[in-house]
Every structure is written in structure tokens, then in C-alpha cells.
């Protein structure tokens, strides 16, 4: 049996096929340009040639039909029959307060998701379209949804409430939700294993730093705080997002420049962060420019690390006794200089990085301990695996073995 | 000789008269309702009856004239002649990047202040009116300005820059400025004395918690970071201000409710913080309500302490090795429960509060050490004295002995 996972964006659909019995990824791929004059697919099956083509996909339905047909293709496929698909796992951005864990899709669940569109106006419509299209194409297979926010639903009110008019929470659901939940769940569990501790005894701070970046405080195995908020804009300095700032900057700039609230939202999400500071967002480019003497790129590196360090300290204070700091996602796994800058100077708080081990940790498929042997707080690099969480959740929901995530391990 | 200090708000003027030779406060008072149909003055001279009256003060000029005349009054006054006033110190909200220290007022300096009005549209016009009026009333006395922001001008770019489009900094001066500078300067110096260290060797975190609240990281005697930003809205949970939040909440709420950018600015400054959460802002009321079982008041206390604890941790990470945490201003000096909640659980980071000492520290004119004897990080309660800093700066500028603040001590 295989498990298919789907991650539908507004014009794209990423997928992975996982062989449940062999515990192996059989194929990955992506359809892009959905809804445009032509669409593209890139498909890669284990041990086979890559397959690329253009086709017509006015909606997510045609995209998913093509994916299913390529999966059964003689030359490029990985299953001989659609009935081999045991379950489908769908990534969903926002579960609001309603979804505290993954769940099987029903008509009622879809209705609930639609009520959450305001909370994720850019992603939720595409997520929902993907689910609806996939259910049409595979009506007899259980579909599961895995939310980026669910992991964070264990936060206490002091972490998730904002000090704004209380009715904003009651009427408009304004609160901290947090994102990157599947990544935090996976890496928290892996950190428990590396520490040789039960999840419920594990206190870690996890830095998920990719294009988007957020950080999570995990106490006794569950999330107690995270840096992204109502939306993925808050918190760390990111590729193109500002992260934290004085909220009064928005009316100040709107007043001086005449931009609308939608425009400033876009500026803060797409033209800020490292892009806003130095015109680049890929950390390799930023770092190279900084090393070549570009002062704005250096400012970008400094700001990113400064913010990260502040959050690490904040979460150490919140958690009280931290076992380990974990770095994950593209920058966390590959960006040794950012790990170094953000952890240096924390020796008094028990964090001692090993310079050499940190330099060596530079790949996306192996786990590393990069702290010194005598560091009271361990530092790990753990490649994230969000697809695996989606796969396991979809399987467990289908098989009836799904449990609260605190009982899982990886 | 006496030094007069003036703090002019849009419809008020607070003042203090300080006897330079006796090192003592001679009188304090406040004019309110300036510009309304009638104005009021409350004046209290050392060892004399309080004087209150109503009078007409269409502008700050009449207010300052009345202050000067009462100061010379036979019954309520404290000086026999205006020539006894050696210098006047004016509190000014915003010094932008231009003012890194206090300075004597000239026509050119006034012009520079006027260029900074956009950065403090609510306070700066009143501050400037007060200076102009006082110069008219006392043309032969040196006037000095003392800015809330100047102390923070030593911050490094990683602390003061936001990850927003770079041109917002160049064109619109968007950066972190910080406020409460005179309070931080004074308490940082006093902390050095209590620690028995030279200011330049002193690393402290200072929590100024009054109606407005901000926190400052001091490394080697100078400010390296602070929680208020472009405006006094950012950072801690305050009486009526939100402090930190996901910036995307502003366009989200504007979009859903139709409020304008000015309206949301007002909501976040006046109807948020503790007021927004539980309808009260005086911490005595909030605490009493929480103890009486009001869940929203308890949420307010929890949020305020949670935010404070996060900042303490963040600044510990930033500073590396902290000598002491200092609490000051109304809540910092009087609010033992808030000090307790925000410092408890920090034992692993070296902060151990003494429960009893913390309870005893409950007054506005004595300094306390409230940490345990073996606490690696000391915790102090230090009553702030912003008027003293204004007085000393005004005197030193007049006398030509003014120096960079890092060379001062109190
Ligand atoms: N060698 C490297 N050093 C630093 N950063 C890297 C390196 N390789 C990749 N990255 C960063 O990883 C980012 C992508 O992270 P990833 O987690 O894959 O992305 P996403 O957030 O889109 O899922 C890239 O934008 C790049 O900045
Ligand atoms: N006993 C007390 N316990 C807790 N908070 C107190 C107590 N007394 C005064 N306060 C707080 O101090 C605040 C005023 O602080 P202060 O620094 O004097 O004000 P401001 O910020 O206006 O200068 C009040 O709003 C009140 O919340």
C-alpha cells in the first residue's frame, strides 16, 4: 500500500508517494501554473528517469488526474493500480481553534475549513480546492487533512493571546496560531530520540528557518509558544517578511505614503525581511554579498541572527530548563554561519557550540549534534520531514490508530 | 540658585523646582486644561500649604507665566526673584537620530525639533510650544532640552533597524528609537553604584513599568537594545497599549471592520493592553480583580508577566552576562506580584528572587535588593528620578560641565 500526500497552493500541487510497507519514498513531483494557459509537471520516481511535460490544467482537478495517471504509468509510474493508494494526506495551512490534530475529511469537515478562509485568504481556497478535486478523482480513498497550526494548539493563553481589544478575539478570532507545526512536531520527536528522553520529558527550542522562518518553545513535549502569530508574518526576520515590528509603523507609513492596508500587508510580506534590507533573500546570496563587503547584506545577516538570538533567550526564560536547541529547514540545516552567529555569546546560558562540528553540519539528510561535549544545552541539526508526518497521520487515521500527537514518536 | 524643569503635554505643564545648592526639591506642580475655557494649577512647595486655583490659560505661555509668578509668591513661593532660576530643563519626547544627548536651546535647535514633529505628532508640538513660551517668559535664562530617546542612540543597527524596505529608513526615519531614556539613564547609574561597579563595566536589564512600560538592555553602561520602537507602542503589555503583535493584525482588522489607519492606531494605543483585555489599566485594580476571580483580569496579569519574562530572557541572551535586573516606575516599584511572576522560573538563568524581600519592597523612595544572597544575577528595585536627570543636565549645560552620559554618575 502507498500513501499519497498533496500540498496544493493557489497555482501548484506538490505530491509525494510513500511505500508504507517498505518505508520508502517512491516518487515526488510538482504541478505548476495551474489555471494558466498551460501547466507543467515535474515527476521523479525512485530509480527512474525524471519526467517533465506541459499539459492543460484549468483547475486542480486536471492536475490531480494527471498525477494519478503518471503514478500508474508503465515507464514513469510507481503503482500498477489506483487501488494501491491507501490514503491521501492533504496539507492545510490553517486549522483555526477548531482543529487541534489531523482528521479525516468529511463534508462537514470541509464546511468547517471553508469557515476558516478569512484566516488564510491566500492559501485556504487552494488547499480546499485541492481536497475537493482529490476527493472527486479518488472518491473511495480516505482523505486526511494535516494542519500547520494544529501542533500549536497546546499553547497557554498567555502565549496565544494578544493585548488588543478582547472582542477582536471573540468576533474575529485574533490570536496567535503559529505555523510550521508538522515540522516542529517531527523535529521535537526526533530531538527526544537524540536526547534519549521520553517526549513528555523533553524541553527544546526549535528554529525552523527556511524562506519562511519560525521558532517554537517545546516544554514537556508540547508546544508552549511560537513566533508566528495570527498569520505567518510575525516573528523572525525572513526571506521577504519583516517579522516583528512596531505596529505603529503601519499607520505611520500609510499616512506618509498613501498606501492602502492591503498594499502595506503585501509590502511587509513580500518586500521586507532580507529582500527589503538588501535585495536578496536566499541566504547563500546574502552571505556571499556580506562577505564581499556589501554593508546592507551584512545588516541583513546581523538582523536575522539578532532576532533569532532574542527568541532563543526569550524561550529559555519561558521554558526554564532547556535540553536542546534544534535547527531545521533549509537555512537551519545548511546555514552554519547563521547558527553560529545566533548561538554565540550564549555560553552563560549554557549553550556552547562546537565550531568545527557546526561547520561540518551542512546537509539535508543527516542529524548532527553541534554543541561541545560539555555544553549543558545540546544543539542539534535535524533535517525536517513534513511529508513523513502527513504520511503517518494519513495512514494512522485510515487505519484507526491515530492518537494525540504527544503519544507519537519518530 | 534653582533649576526649573518643565514637562509640557498638549494641555498640561508639569514642573519642578530644585535647589541646586541644598540638593533638594523645593516645589512641584502641574497646570492642566491649557487651552480650555478655564485652566487649573496645583502647586506644592516644600513645607507649605498646597495651592490650587483656576485661571485662564489659552496657551502654554499664560501657564508658564503663572508658574513663575507663584514661584515668587510670598505665601506659596520658593524664590524671591526670577533671577534665582539658573536654568530651565525641558522634557522632549523625540530627538530622532539628531539628538544623542541633552543640549541648550537655540533658534537652530528649535528648528531641528520642528523637523521631528512627524515622529511624535501627539507630543512634539506641545513640547515645542512649552519651550517657546518659556523662552519668552524667561529670555535671559539658559534653556536645555532633555530627550526621552537620546539615551538609546548607542544601540547597534542590529537592534535599531527593522526588516522592512530599506527606503523606509532613509526617507521616513523608520527605526527603533526607544523612550523612557532619562529613567533608564538614572537607574542604570544607580545600579552601578549598588553593584559597586564602574558604569562601563555594568550589564543590567531595566524594566520601567508605569502606565507606559519599556525595557532596556544595558551592556558596558550603555543602551544596546530596548522594547519601544519608532513609537511608544511596541514591546511590553501596557496600561492601554498593545505592545508587540503580529503586524498583519492591522490590515486584517481594518479589512473586516472598516476602521481607518488612524483609528486602529488609536485603538492599539488607547483601547488595548490591560484596558483591552480586562477593562482596567491600574495594576492595583487589575490585580484585585484577578484575585477576586475575574478571568480576564487574570489573563491581563498573565500576559503582562509573560511578555516581560520573554524580554528579560531575550536581553539576557543579547547581553551574555547580566549583573542585575532592575525594576522601576510605578508598577516596577510597587507591583511585587508582577516582579514575582515575571522572574519566577528563571533560576536556571541565574535569577533567584527572595519572596520576602520582594514583598517588602513596596515604596517609591527607597532602593531594595530583592534577590537571594546567592543569586548570580541581582534583582533591584530602584525608584526612578527623571526630574533629577533633567535638572542635572540643565545645570551642567548651563555651567559648561556637561559630558557624554557614559561619564555621569548618580
Ligand atoms: N548552503 C546554504 N547556506 C545557507 N542557506 C541555505 C543554503 N542552502 C539553502 N539555503 C536556504 O534555504 C532556503 C530554503 O529553505 P527551505 O526550508 O527548503 O524552504 P521553504 O521555506 O521554502 O520550505 C533557501 O532560501 C536558502 O536561503
Ligand atoms: N501598589 C501598586 N501595585 C501595583 N501597581 C501599582 C501600585 N501603585 C501604583 N501602581 C501602578 O503604577 C502606575 C503608574 O506608574 P507611574 O510610573 O507613576 O506612571 P507613568 O507611567 O504615568 O509615569 C499605575 O497605573 C499603577 O498601575
Tab-separated table of N, CA, C and O in Angstrom, chain A residues 300-395:
chain	number	residue	atom	x	y	z
A	300	UNK	N	21.561	42.610	6.977
A	300	UNK	CA	20.562	41.533	6.907
A	300	UNK	C	20.957	40.347	7.756
A	300	UNK	O	20.157	39.832	8.556
A	301	UNK	N	22.199	39.905	7.623
A	301	UNK	CA	22.702	38.775	8.430
A	301	UNK	C	22.612	39.127	9.917
A	301	UNK	O	22.104	38.342	10.730
A	302	UNK	N	23.068	40.327	10.255
A	302	UNK	CA	23.075	40.747	11.664
A	302	UNK	C	21.664	40.769	12.240
A	302	UNK	O	21.420	40.305	13.356
A	303	UNK	N	20.738	41.336	11.488
A	303	UNK	CA	19.358	41.430	11.973
A	303	UNK	C	18.740	40.048	12.138
A	303	UNK	O	18.057	39.777	13.125
A	304	UNK	N	18.969	39.182	11.157
A	304	UNK	CA	18.392	37.836	11.238
A	304	UNK	C	18.903	37.115	12.486
A	304	UNK	O	18.124	36.510	13.229
A	305	UNK	N	20.200	37.204	12.728
A	305	UNK	CA	20.794	36.484	13.860
A	305	UNK	C	20.416	37.122	15.199
A	305	UNK	O	20.200	36.427	16.189
A	306	UNK	N	20.355	38.439	15.214
A	306	UNK	CA	19.975	39.169	16.421
A	306	UNK	C	18.556	38.786	16.862
A	306	UNK	O	18.302	38.482	18.032
A	307	UNK	N	17.649	38.746	15.912
A	307	UNK	CA	16.258	38.386	16.210
A	307	UNK	C	16.175	36.943	16.719
A	307	UNK	O	15.468	36.647	17.678
A	308	UNK	N	16.919	36.074	16.048
A	308	UNK	CA	16.924	34.659	16.418
A	308	UNK	C	17.446	34.487	17.841
A	308	UNK	O	16.876	33.765	18.662
A	309	UNK	N	18.531	35.173	18.130
A	309	UNK	CA	19.130	35.090	19.464
A	309	UNK	C	18.161	35.581	20.531
A	309	UNK	O	18.029	34.979	21.594
A	310	UNK	N	17.457	36.674	20.245
A	310	UNK	CA	16.477	37.189	21.192
A	310	UNK	C	15.382	36.149	21.470
A	310	UNK	O	14.986	35.945	22.617
A	311	UNK	N	14.908	35.505	20.431
A	311	UNK	CA	13.855	34.499	20.636
A	311	UNK	C	14.378	33.283	21.404
A	311	UNK	O	13.668	32.718	22.233
A	312	UNK	N	15.603	32.890	21.116
A	312	UNK	CA	16.173	31.760	21.862
A	312	UNK	C	16.214	32.117	23.343
A	312	UNK	O	15.782	31.338	24.204
A	313	UNK	N	16.672	33.322	23.660
A	313	UNK	CA	16.713	33.759	25.052
A	313	UNK	C	15.322	33.842	25.661
A	313	UNK	O	15.086	33.397	26.790
A	314	UNK	N	14.385	34.401	24.908
A	314	UNK	CA	13.011	34.547	25.405
A	314	UNK	C	12.429	33.179	25.748
A	314	UNK	O	11.813	32.991	26.805
A	315	UNK	N	12.665	32.206	24.880
A	315	UNK	CA	12.073	30.882	25.110
A	315	UNK	C	12.827	30.117	26.195
A	315	UNK	O	12.244	29.270	26.878
A	316	UNK	N	14.102	30.414	26.367
A	316	UNK	CA	14.814	29.819	27.503
A	316	UNK	C	14.183	30.305	28.805
A	316	UNK	O	13.983	29.529	29.744
A	317	UNK	N	13.868	31.598	28.849
A	317	UNK	CA	13.226	32.153	30.046
A	317	UNK	C	11.856	31.520	30.253
A	317	UNK	O	11.468	31.192	31.374
A	318	UNK	N	11.145	31.310	29.169
A	318	UNK	CA	9.795	30.757	29.270
A	318	UNK	C	9.810	29.301	29.716
A	318	UNK	O	8.953	28.884	30.510
A	319	UNK	N	10.751	28.544	29.174
A	319	UNK	CA	10.772	27.101	29.448
A	319	UNK	C	11.448	26.805	30.787
A	319	UNK	O	11.093	25.854	31.476
A	320	UNK	N	12.421	27.632	31.153
A	320	UNK	CA	13.091	27.420	32.437
A	320	UNK	C	14.318	26.543	32.330
A	320	UNK	O	15.415	26.965	32.654
A	321	UNK	N	14.147	25.314	31.866
A	321	UNK	CA	15.295	24.402	31.745
A	321	UNK	C	15.229	23.756	30.372
A	321	UNK	O	14.316	22.963	30.096
A	322	UNK	N	16.167	24.112	29.516
A	322	UNK	CA	16.129	23.649	28.130
A	322	UNK	C	17.128	22.523	27.910
A	322	UNK	O	18.291	22.627	28.311
A	323	UNK	N	16.685	21.428	27.291
A	323	UNK	CA	17.592	20.314	26.982
A	323	UNK	C	18.392	20.585	25.711
A	323	UNK	O	19.573	20.273	25.651
A	324	UNK	N	17.729	21.130	24.712
A	324	UNK	CA	18.419	21.306	23.428
A	324	UNK	C	17.794	22.397	22.587
A	324	UNK	O	16.607	22.706	22.722
A	325	UNK	N	18.636	22.961	21.736
A	325	UNK	CA	18.174	23.865	20.677
A	325	UNK	C	18.316	23.088	19.375
A	325	UNK	O	19.325	22.420	19.151
A	326	UNK	N	17.291	23.162	18.530
A	326	UNK	CA	17.290	22.408	17.280
A	326	UNK	C	17.206	23.374	16.109
A	326	UNK	O	16.408	24.313	16.137
A	327	UNK	N	18.040	23.140	15.094
A	327	UNK	CA	17.933	23.911	13.853
A	327	UNK	C	17.424	22.995	12.746
A	327	UNK	O	17.893	21.866	12.610
A	328	UNK	N	16.467	23.519	11.970
A	328	UNK	CA	15.936	22.713	10.871
A	328	UNK	C	15.508	23.595	9.701
A	328	UNK	O	15.557	24.818	9.797
A	329	UNK	N	15.121	22.955	8.598
A	329	UNK	CA	14.732	23.586	7.314
A	329	UNK	C	15.984	24.133	6.614
A	329	UNK	O	17.078	24.117	7.192
A	330	UNK	N	15.807	24.617	5.385
A	330	UNK	CA	16.935	24.969	4.514
A	330	UNK	C	18.077	25.690	5.209
A	330	UNK	O	19.214	25.219	5.229
A	331	UNK	N	17.784	26.818	5.803
A	331	UNK	CA	18.834	27.619	6.432
A	331	UNK	C	19.313	26.949	7.725
A	331	UNK	O	20.509	26.934	8.020
A	332	UNK	N	18.389	26.407	8.474
A	332	UNK	CA	18.758	25.745	9.725
A	332	UNK	C	19.663	24.552	9.491
A	332	UNK	O	20.593	24.298	10.261
A	333	UNK	N	19.428	23.841	8.388
A	333	UNK	CA	20.232	22.650	8.102
A	333	UNK	C	21.549	22.997	7.406
A	333	UNK	O	22.555	22.319	7.591
A	334	UNK	N	21.526	24.055	6.584
A	334	UNK	CA	22.684	24.362	5.735
A	334	UNK	C	23.469	25.603	6.181
A	334	UNK	O	24.635	25.745	5.838
A	335	UNK	N	22.831	26.489	6.897
A	335	UNK	CA	23.445	27.803	7.140
A	335	UNK	C	24.247	27.857	8.429
A	335	UNK	O	23.819	28.448	9.428
A	336	UNK	N	25.430	27.279	8.400
A	336	UNK	CA	26.273	27.242	9.594
A	336	UNK	C	26.562	28.611	10.183
A	336	UNK	O	26.606	28.779	11.396
A	337	UNK	N	26.740	29.618	9.331
A	337	UNK	CA	27.102	30.951	9.848
A	337	UNK	C	25.952	31.555	10.649
A	337	UNK	O	26.164	32.262	11.623
A	338	UNK	N	24.729	31.264	10.235
A	338	UNK	CA	23.575	31.802	10.966
A	338	UNK	C	23.411	31.094	12.308
A	338	UNK	O	23.149	31.723	13.335
A	339	UNK	N	23.634	29.780	12.307
A	339	UNK	CA	23.606	29.059	13.591
A	339	UNK	C	24.679	29.609	14.522
A	339	UNK	O	24.454	29.813	15.714
A	340	UNK	N	25.845	29.846	13.961
A	340	UNK	CA	26.970	30.315	14.772
A	340	UNK	C	26.686	31.694	15.379
A	340	UNK	O	26.822	31.911	16.582
A	341	UNK	N	26.280	32.615	14.503
A	341	UNK	CA	26.018	33.983	14.982
A	341	UNK	C	24.907	34.022	16.008
A	341	UNK	O	24.960	34.790	16.966
A	342	UNK	N	23.877	33.211	15.811
A	342	UNK	CA	22.741	33.332	16.727
A	342	UNK	C	22.987	32.619	18.047
A	342	UNK	O	22.342	32.933	19.044
A	343	UNK	N	23.933	31.689	18.092
A	343	UNK	CA	24.216	30.979	19.353
A	343	UNK	C	25.462	31.490	20.062
A	343	UNK	O	25.669	31.169	21.235
A	344	UNK	N	26.272	32.285	19.400
A	344	UNK	CA	27.490	32.718	20.085
A	344	UNK	C	27.140	33.766	21.127
A	344	UNK	O	26.207	34.553	20.949
A	345	UNK	N	27.858	33.756	22.223
A	345	UNK	CA	27.541	34.655	23.321
A	345	UNK	C	26.512	34.094	24.277
A	345	UNK	O	26.138	34.753	25.238
A	346	UNK	N	26.046	32.883	24.022
A	346	UNK	CA	25.049	32.282	24.921
A	346	UNK	C	25.670	31.310	25.918
A	346	UNK	O	24.954	30.552	26.579
A	347	UNK	N	26.996	31.338	26.023
A	347	UNK	CA	27.694	30.396	26.903
A	347	UNK	C	27.181	30.496	28.346
A	347	UNK	O	27.020	29.484	29.023
A	348	UNK	N	26.927	31.722	28.794
A	348	UNK	CA	26.433	31.889	30.163
A	348	UNK	C	25.051	31.304	30.377
A	348	UNK	O	24.636	31.077	31.512
A	349	UNK	N	24.342	31.102	29.290
A	349	UNK	CA	23.021	30.478	29.398
A	349	UNK	C	23.111	28.979	29.119
A	349	UNK	O	22.100	28.298	28.986
A	350	UNK	N	24.347	28.486	29.008
A	350	UNK	CA	24.532	27.031	28.879
A	350	UNK	C	24.632	26.502	27.465
A	350	UNK	O	24.581	25.295	27.248
A	351	UNK	N	24.775	27.389	26.501
A	351	UNK	CA	24.823	26.943	25.096
A	351	UNK	C	26.236	27.113	24.561
A	351	UNK	O	26.726	28.233	24.437
A	352	UNK	N	26.908	25.983	24.269
A	352	UNK	CA	28.270	26.075	23.735
A	352	UNK	C	28.341	25.340	22.411
A	352	UNK	O	28.288	24.113	22.361
A	353	UNK	N	28.487	26.090	21.350
A	353	UNK	CA	28.590	25.475	20.034
A	353	UNK	C	30.022	25.019	19.788
A	353	UNK	O	30.966	25.680	20.210
A	354	UNK	N	30.166	23.899	19.084
A	354	UNK	CA	31.484	23.428	18.653
A	354	UNK	C	31.687	23.930	17.224
A	354	UNK	O	30.963	23.545	16.305
A	355	UNK	N	32.683	24.799	17.064
A	355	UNK	CA	32.878	25.480	15.785
A	355	UNK	C	33.017	24.485	14.614
A	355	UNK	O	32.394	24.633	13.572
A	356	UNK	N	33.814	23.483	14.857
A	356	UNK	CA	34.085	22.521	13.792
A	356	UNK	C	32.851	21.680	13.467
A	356	UNK	O	32.484	21.518	12.306
A	357	UNK	N	32.223	21.162	14.523
A	357	UNK	CA	31.019	20.349	14.287
A	357	UNK	C	29.960	21.168	13.565
A	357	UNK	O	29.234	20.668	12.714
A	358	UNK	N	29.885	22.443	13.927
A	358	UNK	CA	28.889	23.310	13.284
A	358	UNK	C	29.202	23.463	11.793
A	358	UNK	O	28.297	23.449	10.957
A	359	UNK	N	30.474	23.600	11.464
A	359	UNK	CA	30.839	23.754	10.055
A	359	UNK	C	30.545	22.490	9.247
A	359	UNK	O	30.110	22.553	8.107
A	360	UNK	N	30.811	21.359	9.878
A	360	UNK	CA	30.604	20.088	9.176
A	360	UNK	C	29.124	19.836	8.891
A	360	UNK	O	28.769	19.258	7.870
A	361	UNK	N	28.258	20.270	9.799
A	361	UNK	CA	26.821	20.026	9.632
A	361	UNK	C	26.301	20.868	8.485
A	361	UNK	O	25.993	22.051	8.640
A	362	UNK	N	26.214	20.277	7.336
A	362	UNK	CA	25.894	21.046	6.142
A	362	UNK	C	25.285	20.099	5.114
A	362	UNK	O	25.803	19.902	4.029
A	363	UNK	N	24.192	19.452	5.495
A	363	UNK	CA	23.491	18.608	4.532
A	363	UNK	C	22.070	18.422	4.993
A	363	UNK	O	21.733	18.730	6.133
A	364	UNK	N	21.215	17.958	4.082
A	364	UNK	CA	19.789	17.944	4.385
A	364	UNK	C	19.256	16.561	4.716
A	364	UNK	O	18.051	16.361	4.757
A	365	UNK	N	20.149	15.585	4.937
A	365	UNK	CA	19.608	14.266	5.264
A	365	UNK	C	20.382	13.515	6.344
A	365	UNK	O	20.407	12.293	6.353
A	366	UNK	N	21.007	14.273	7.249
A	366	UNK	CA	21.630	13.592	8.385
A	366	UNK	C	21.480	14.470	9.615
A	366	UNK	O	21.459	15.698	9.512
A	367	UNK	N	21.362	13.830	10.776
A	367	UNK	CA	21.222	14.569	12.024
A	367	UNK	C	22.599	14.778	12.657
A	367	UNK	O	23.444	13.893	12.625
A	368	UNK	N	22.811	15.970	13.222
A	368	UNK	CA	24.104	16.291	13.831
A	368	UNK	C	23.906	16.859	15.231
A	368	UNK	O	22.947	17.597	15.467
A	369	UNK	N	24.859	16.559	16.096
A	369	UNK	CA	24.947	17.294	17.354
A	369	UNK	C	26.100	18.268	17.165
A	369	UNK	O	27.217	17.863	16.863
A	370	UNK	N	25.854	19.547	17.333
A	370	UNK	CA	26.896	20.528	17.019
A	370	UNK	C	27.354	21.307	18.253
A	370	UNK	O	28.098	22.277	18.145
A	371	UNK	N	26.896	20.905	19.438
A	371	UNK	CA	27.381	21.533	20.668
A	371	UNK	C	28.629	20.807	21.163
A	371	UNK	O	28.921	19.681	20.743
A	372	UNK	N	29.368	21.466	22.059
A	372	UNK	CA	30.532	20.808	22.642
A	372	UNK	C	30.056	19.702	23.583
A	372	UNK	O	28.912	19.714	24.039
A	373	UNK	N	30.950	18.761	23.883
A	373	UNK	CA	30.556	17.625	24.724
A	373	UNK	C	30.086	18.081	26.100
A	373	UNK	O	29.235	17.450	26.711
A	374	UNK	N	30.641	19.205	26.583
A	374	UNK	CA	30.261	19.654	27.925
A	374	UNK	C	29.200	20.750	27.915
A	374	UNK	O	28.961	21.395	28.934
A	375	UNK	N	28.554	20.960	26.781
A	375	UNK	CA	27.524	22.005	26.725
A	375	UNK	C	26.285	21.554	27.503
A	375	UNK	O	25.708	20.513	27.187
A	376	UNK	N	25.863	22.318	28.509
A	376	UNK	CA	24.657	21.922	29.262
A	376	UNK	C	23.416	21.842	28.371
A	376	UNK	O	22.567	20.992	28.565
A	377	UNK	N	23.324	22.745	27.403
A	377	UNK	CA	22.224	22.694	26.440
A	377	UNK	C	22.794	22.127	25.134
A	377	UNK	O	23.755	22.669	24.592
A	378	UNK	N	22.224	21.019	24.661
A	378	UNK	CA	22.685	20.446	23.395
A	378	UNK	C	22.185	21.286	22.227
A	378	UNK	O	21.140	21.949	22.338
A	379	UNK	N	22.906	21.260	21.138
A	379	UNK	CA	22.414	21.899	19.917
A	379	UNK	C	22.436	20.857	18.804
A	379	UNK	O	23.462	20.209	18.569
A	380	UNK	N	21.282	20.665	18.165
A	380	UNK	CA	21.153	19.670	17.104
A	380	UNK	C	20.779	20.320	15.779
A	380	UNK	O	20.075	21.329	15.750
A	381	UNK	N	21.238	19.695	14.706
A	381	UNK	CA	20.688	19.989	13.386
A	381	UNK	C	19.889	18.765	12.981
A	381	UNK	O	20.434	17.642	12.956
A	382	UNK	N	18.605	18.956	12.729
A	382	UNK	CA	17.728	17.825	12.402
A	382	UNK	C	16.955	18.149	11.129
A	382	UNK	O	16.107	19.039	11.130
A	383	UNK	N	17.270	17.450	10.029
A	383	UNK	CA	16.505	17.704	8.801
A	383	UNK	C	15.019	17.435	9.046
A	383	UNK	O	14.660	16.414	9.630
A	384	UNK	N	14.201	18.371	8.640
A	384	UNK	CA	12.768	18.198	8.883
A	384	UNK	C	12.173	17.236	7.863
A	384	UNK	O	12.796	16.947	6.824
A	385	UNK	N	11.000	16.701	8.161
A	385	UNK	CA	10.331	15.810	7.207
A	385	UNK	C	8.823	15.950	7.385
A	385	UNK	O	8.163	15.125	8.011
A	386	UNK	N	8.314	17.047	6.822
A	386	UNK	CA	6.878	17.313	6.962
A	386	UNK	C	6.036	16.280	6.217
A	386	UNK	O	4.951	15.914	6.670
A	387	UNK	N	6.550	15.787	5.070
A	387	UNK	CA	5.799	14.798	4.301
A	387	UNK	C	5.610	13.516	5.114
A	387	UNK	O	4.579	12.861	5.037
A	388	UNK	N	6.641	13.163	5.890
A	388	UNK	CA	6.530	11.940	6.681
A	388	UNK	C	5.416	12.071	7.721
A	388	UNK	O	4.633	11.136	7.939
A	389	UNK	N	5.316	13.237	8.333
A	389	UNK	CA	4.248	13.453	9.319
A	389	UNK	C	2.886	13.346	8.633
A	389	UNK	O	1.961	12.691	9.137
A	390	UNK	N	2.769	13.954	7.456
A	390	UNK	CA	1.500	13.879	6.729
A	390	UNK	C	1.169	12.431	6.379
A	390	UNK	O	0.023	11.986	6.500
A	391	UNK	N	2.204	11.700	5.954
A	391	UNK	CA	2.011	10.300	5.576
A	391	UNK	C	1.574	9.475	6.790
A	391	UNK	O	0.600	8.715	6.724
A	392	UNK	N	2.291	9.642	7.888
A	392	UNK	CA	1.976	8.851	9.089
A	392	UNK	C	0.586	9.189	9.610
A	392	UNK	O	-0.161	8.308	10.048
A	393	UNK	N	0.264	10.474	9.600
A	393	UNK	CA	-1.064	10.880	10.082
A	393	UNK	C	-2.159	10.293	9.187
A	393	UNK	O	-3.163	9.777	9.684
A	394	UNK	N	-1.963	10.387	7.865
A	394	UNK	CA	-2.978	9.868	6.938
A	394	UNK	C	-3.144	8.365	7.134
A	394	UNK	O	-4.259	7.838	7.196
A	395	UNK	N	-2.004	7.671	7.274
A	395	UNK	CA	-2.084	6.215	7.478
A	395	UNK	C	-2.828	5.899	8.774
A	395	UNK	O	-3.748	5.070	8.806
